[in-house]
Short mmCIF file of C-alpha atoms in Angstrom, two decimals:
data_model
loop_
_atom_site.label_atom_id
_atom_site.label_comp_id
_atom_site.label_asym_id
_atom_site.label_seq_id
_atom_site.Cartn_x
_atom_site.Cartn_y
_atom_site.Cartn_z
CA UNK B 1 50.30 41.98 -132.67
CA UNK B 2 46.69 40.88 -131.97
CA UNK B 3 46.04 37.36 -130.72
CA UNK B 4 44.15 35.18 -133.20
CA UNK B 5 40.81 33.65 -132.22
CA UNK B 6 42.17 30.16 -132.96
CA UNK B 7 45.20 30.65 -130.70
CA UNK B 8 43.02 32.09 -127.95
CA UNK B 9 40.63 29.12 -128.13
CA UNK B 10 43.54 26.66 -128.22
CA UNK B 11 45.10 28.20 -125.12
CA UNK B 12 41.85 28.15 -123.11
CA UNK B 13 41.01 24.60 -124.19
CA UNK B 14 43.85 23.62 -121.87
CA UNK B 15 41.96 24.96 -118.86
CA UNK B 16 40.07 22.05 -117.29
CA UNK B 17 36.59 23.16 -116.23
CA UNK B 18 33.48 21.71 -114.71
CA UNK B 19 30.52 21.41 -117.06
CA UNK B 20 27.17 23.04 -116.37
CA UNK B 21 23.89 23.36 -118.17
CA UNK B 22 22.48 26.88 -117.95
CA UNK B 23 18.70 26.93 -118.34
CA UNK B 24 15.76 29.29 -118.17
CA UNK B 25 12.06 29.35 -119.03
CA UNK B 26 9.43 31.90 -119.97
CA UNK B 27 5.85 31.66 -121.23
CA UNK B 28 5.99 27.87 -121.54
CA UNK B 29 9.24 27.85 -123.54
CA UNK B 30 12.61 26.67 -122.24
CA UNK B 31 16.13 27.47 -123.38
CA UNK B 32 19.48 26.14 -122.30
CA UNK B 33 23.09 25.50 -123.21
CA UNK B 34 26.21 23.75 -121.96
CA UNK B 35 28.76 26.08 -120.39
CA UNK B 36 32.10 26.03 -118.63
CA UNK B 37 32.22 29.74 -117.81
CA UNK B 38 30.50 29.57 -114.41
CA UNK B 39 32.04 30.70 -111.15
CA UNK B 40 31.39 31.85 -107.62
CA UNK B 41 31.47 35.60 -107.02
CA UNK B 42 30.52 35.89 -103.34
CA UNK B 43 29.28 33.70 -100.49
CA UNK B 44 27.56 36.67 -98.79
CA UNK B 45 25.25 37.23 -100.49
CA UNK B 46 25.51 33.96 -102.45
CA UNK B 47 26.26 35.12 -106.00
CA UNK B 48 27.57 33.43 -109.12
CA UNK B 49 28.30 34.52 -112.65
CA UNK B 50 27.75 32.77 -115.97
CA UNK B 51 28.98 33.83 -119.40
CA UNK B 52 26.57 33.28 -122.31
CA UNK B 53 26.98 34.12 -126.00
CA UNK B 54 24.75 37.07 -126.85
CA UNK B 55 23.61 35.40 -130.10
CA UNK B 56 21.80 32.59 -128.23
CA UNK B 57 18.11 32.40 -127.42
CA UNK B 58 19.19 31.45 -123.90
CA UNK B 59 20.87 34.83 -123.34
CA UNK B 60 17.84 36.70 -124.65
CA UNK B 61 15.43 34.72 -122.47
CA UNK B 62 17.65 35.11 -119.38
CA UNK B 63 17.58 38.90 -119.83
CA UNK B 64 13.84 38.99 -120.46
CA UNK B 65 12.95 36.59 -117.60
CA UNK B 66 15.54 37.84 -115.10
CA UNK B 67 16.16 34.29 -113.80
CA UNK B 68 18.34 31.31 -114.70
CA UNK B 69 19.36 27.94 -113.28
CA UNK B 70 22.75 26.25 -113.30
CA UNK B 71 22.90 22.44 -113.15
CA UNK B 72 26.39 21.04 -112.46
CA UNK B 73 26.72 17.98 -114.68
CA UNK B 74 27.82 14.54 -113.49
CA UNK B 75 29.21 11.67 -115.55
CA UNK B 76 25.65 10.30 -115.75
CA UNK B 77 24.64 13.39 -117.76
CA UNK B 78 27.27 13.24 -120.52
CA UNK B 79 24.55 12.82 -123.17
CA UNK B 80 22.64 15.82 -121.83
CA UNK B 81 25.82 17.93 -121.92
CA UNK B 82 26.39 16.89 -125.56
CA UNK B 83 22.82 17.83 -126.54
CA UNK B 84 22.96 21.22 -124.80
CA UNK B 85 26.34 21.89 -126.43
CA UNK B 86 24.47 21.70 -129.75
CA UNK B 87 26.31 18.59 -130.97
CA UNK B 88 23.18 16.86 -132.27
CA UNK B 89 21.53 19.84 -133.97
CA UNK B 90 18.68 20.27 -131.50
CA UNK B 91 17.85 23.78 -130.34
CA UNK B 92 15.41 25.54 -128.05
CA UNK B 93 12.84 23.55 -126.14
CA UNK B 94 13.68 20.34 -128.08
CA UNK B 95 16.89 19.97 -126.08
CA UNK B 96 14.85 19.33 -122.93
CA UNK B 97 13.60 16.03 -124.38
CA UNK B 98 16.99 14.69 -123.20
CA UNK B 99 17.54 14.24 -119.48
CA UNK B 100 15.12 14.28 -116.57
CA UNK B 101 14.10 17.90 -116.02
CA UNK B 102 12.15 19.04 -112.99
CA UNK B 103 10.62 22.39 -112.15
CA UNK B 104 12.71 24.38 -109.70
CA UNK B 105 11.47 26.26 -106.67
CA UNK B 106 11.56 29.66 -108.40
CA UNK B 107 9.85 30.90 -111.55
CA UNK B 108 9.35 27.36 -112.97
CA UNK B 109 13.03 27.15 -113.90
CA UNK B 110 14.06 23.85 -115.51
CA UNK B 111 16.58 22.01 -113.30
CA UNK B 112 18.37 18.79 -114.26
CA UNK B 113 17.30 16.03 -111.87
CA UNK B 114 20.28 14.26 -110.31
CA UNK B 115 22.74 17.05 -111.10
CA UNK B 116 25.68 17.36 -108.69
CA UNK B 117 24.19 20.69 -107.70
CA UNK B 118 21.60 23.04 -109.07
CA UNK B 119 21.44 26.73 -108.33
CA UNK B 120 18.42 28.90 -109.11
CA UNK B 121 19.44 32.51 -109.60
CA UNK B 122 17.80 35.90 -109.95
CA UNK B 123 19.71 38.13 -112.37
CA UNK B 124 21.18 41.13 -110.54
CA UNK B 125 23.42 42.51 -113.26
CA UNK B 126 24.44 41.89 -116.88
CA UNK B 127 27.72 43.07 -118.38
CA UNK B 128 28.38 42.85 -122.12
CA UNK B 129 31.92 41.84 -123.07
CA UNK B 130 32.65 41.14 -126.73
CA UNK B 131 30.50 38.25 -127.98
CA UNK B 132 29.21 37.35 -124.51
CA UNK B 133 27.09 38.65 -121.70
CA UNK B 134 28.17 38.06 -118.12
CA UNK B 135 25.11 37.38 -115.98
CA UNK B 136 25.45 37.87 -112.23
CA UNK B 137 22.90 35.88 -110.29
CA UNK B 138 21.83 35.98 -106.67
CA UNK B 139 21.35 32.33 -105.67
CA UNK B 140 17.82 31.85 -104.34
CA UNK B 141 17.68 28.01 -104.13
CA UNK B 142 20.19 25.14 -104.14
CA UNK B 143 19.99 21.35 -104.42
CA UNK B 144 23.09 19.17 -103.86
CA UNK B 145 23.70 15.50 -104.70
CA UNK B 146 26.73 13.22 -104.78
CA UNK B 147 28.32 11.97 -107.97
CA UNK B 148 31.34 12.16 -110.23
CA UNK B 149 31.76 15.46 -112.09
CA UNK B 150 32.15 15.68 -115.85
CA UNK B 151 35.09 17.89 -116.89
CA UNK B 152 35.81 19.72 -120.15
CA UNK B 153 39.42 19.81 -121.35
CA UNK B 154 41.12 19.89 -124.74
CA UNK B 155 37.86 20.04 -126.66
CA UNK B 156 36.22 17.02 -125.00
CA UNK B 157 34.49 15.66 -121.92
CA UNK B 158 36.51 13.71 -119.34
CA UNK B 159 36.22 12.21 -115.87
CA UNK B 160 38.52 12.95 -112.98
CA UNK B 161 40.89 10.05 -112.26
CA UNK B 162 39.42 9.84 -108.77
CA UNK B 163 36.58 11.96 -107.47
CA UNK B 164 37.32 14.23 -104.53
CA UNK B 165 35.46 13.39 -101.31
CA UNK B 166 32.17 15.14 -100.73
CA UNK B 167 31.97 17.93 -98.17
CA UNK B 168 30.31 15.53 -95.72
CA UNK B 169 33.08 12.97 -96.15
CA UNK B 170 35.77 15.64 -95.75
CA UNK B 171 34.26 16.91 -92.50
CA UNK B 172 33.87 13.42 -91.04
CA UNK B 173 37.37 12.37 -92.09
CA UNK B 174 39.03 15.40 -90.56
CA UNK B 175 36.95 15.92 -87.45
CA UNK B 176 38.84 15.30 -84.23
CA UNK B 177 37.95 12.17 -82.33
CA UNK B 178 35.48 12.67 -79.49
CA UNK B 179 37.13 13.24 -76.09
CA UNK B 180 35.91 9.81 -74.85
CA UNK B 181 37.77 8.08 -77.70
CA UNK B 182 41.15 9.73 -76.94
#
C-alpha cells in the first residue's frame, strides 16, 4: 500500500534539523527560501547538497546561475527564517528586505550577515527526484560565526536546550595540558 503524503510529512516532521536560508542572485534579482534539507557530502573536495522544490523561482535561478549560498540560521534570525519560509506572503526579491544581507565573495551571492556559517557554492550537479531538485555544490567560500542555532522540529522553530560548544571551545577544552603544567 502506498504511503500517503500526509503520513510521510508527519513522520519527517519528527526529524530535528538545522535551518538554513538558500539564496542566489542573477541580473540584479535575488531569490531564496528556508530549507532543512542541507547536508555535507564530502570534505575533499568540500561539497554539500541542498534540496529545493522545482516549482520555486529559487530552483530555476540556481540552475540558470550555477551558484548558490547557504546561510545557517541562528536564533537571532528567526524572523528571517519565517519570511523565507513564505509565512508572510512575500516572494522573490522582497524577502531580502528582512535581515542584513551582504554580498558574498563569489558571483554577488546574497549572504545573511551574522549567520552561524555561510557557504558559497558552485553547482556541480543537479539530480531531479520527484518534486525536488538536489543541487550538489562545491564550496568556494565560507564564513563562520558563533551563536545559537535555530532548529526545525514538529512543524515549528525551536532552540536547543543548551548550545554545543564551538569547535574552538572543544579543542581548547580537550587539548592536553602543556608539558610544563604537568
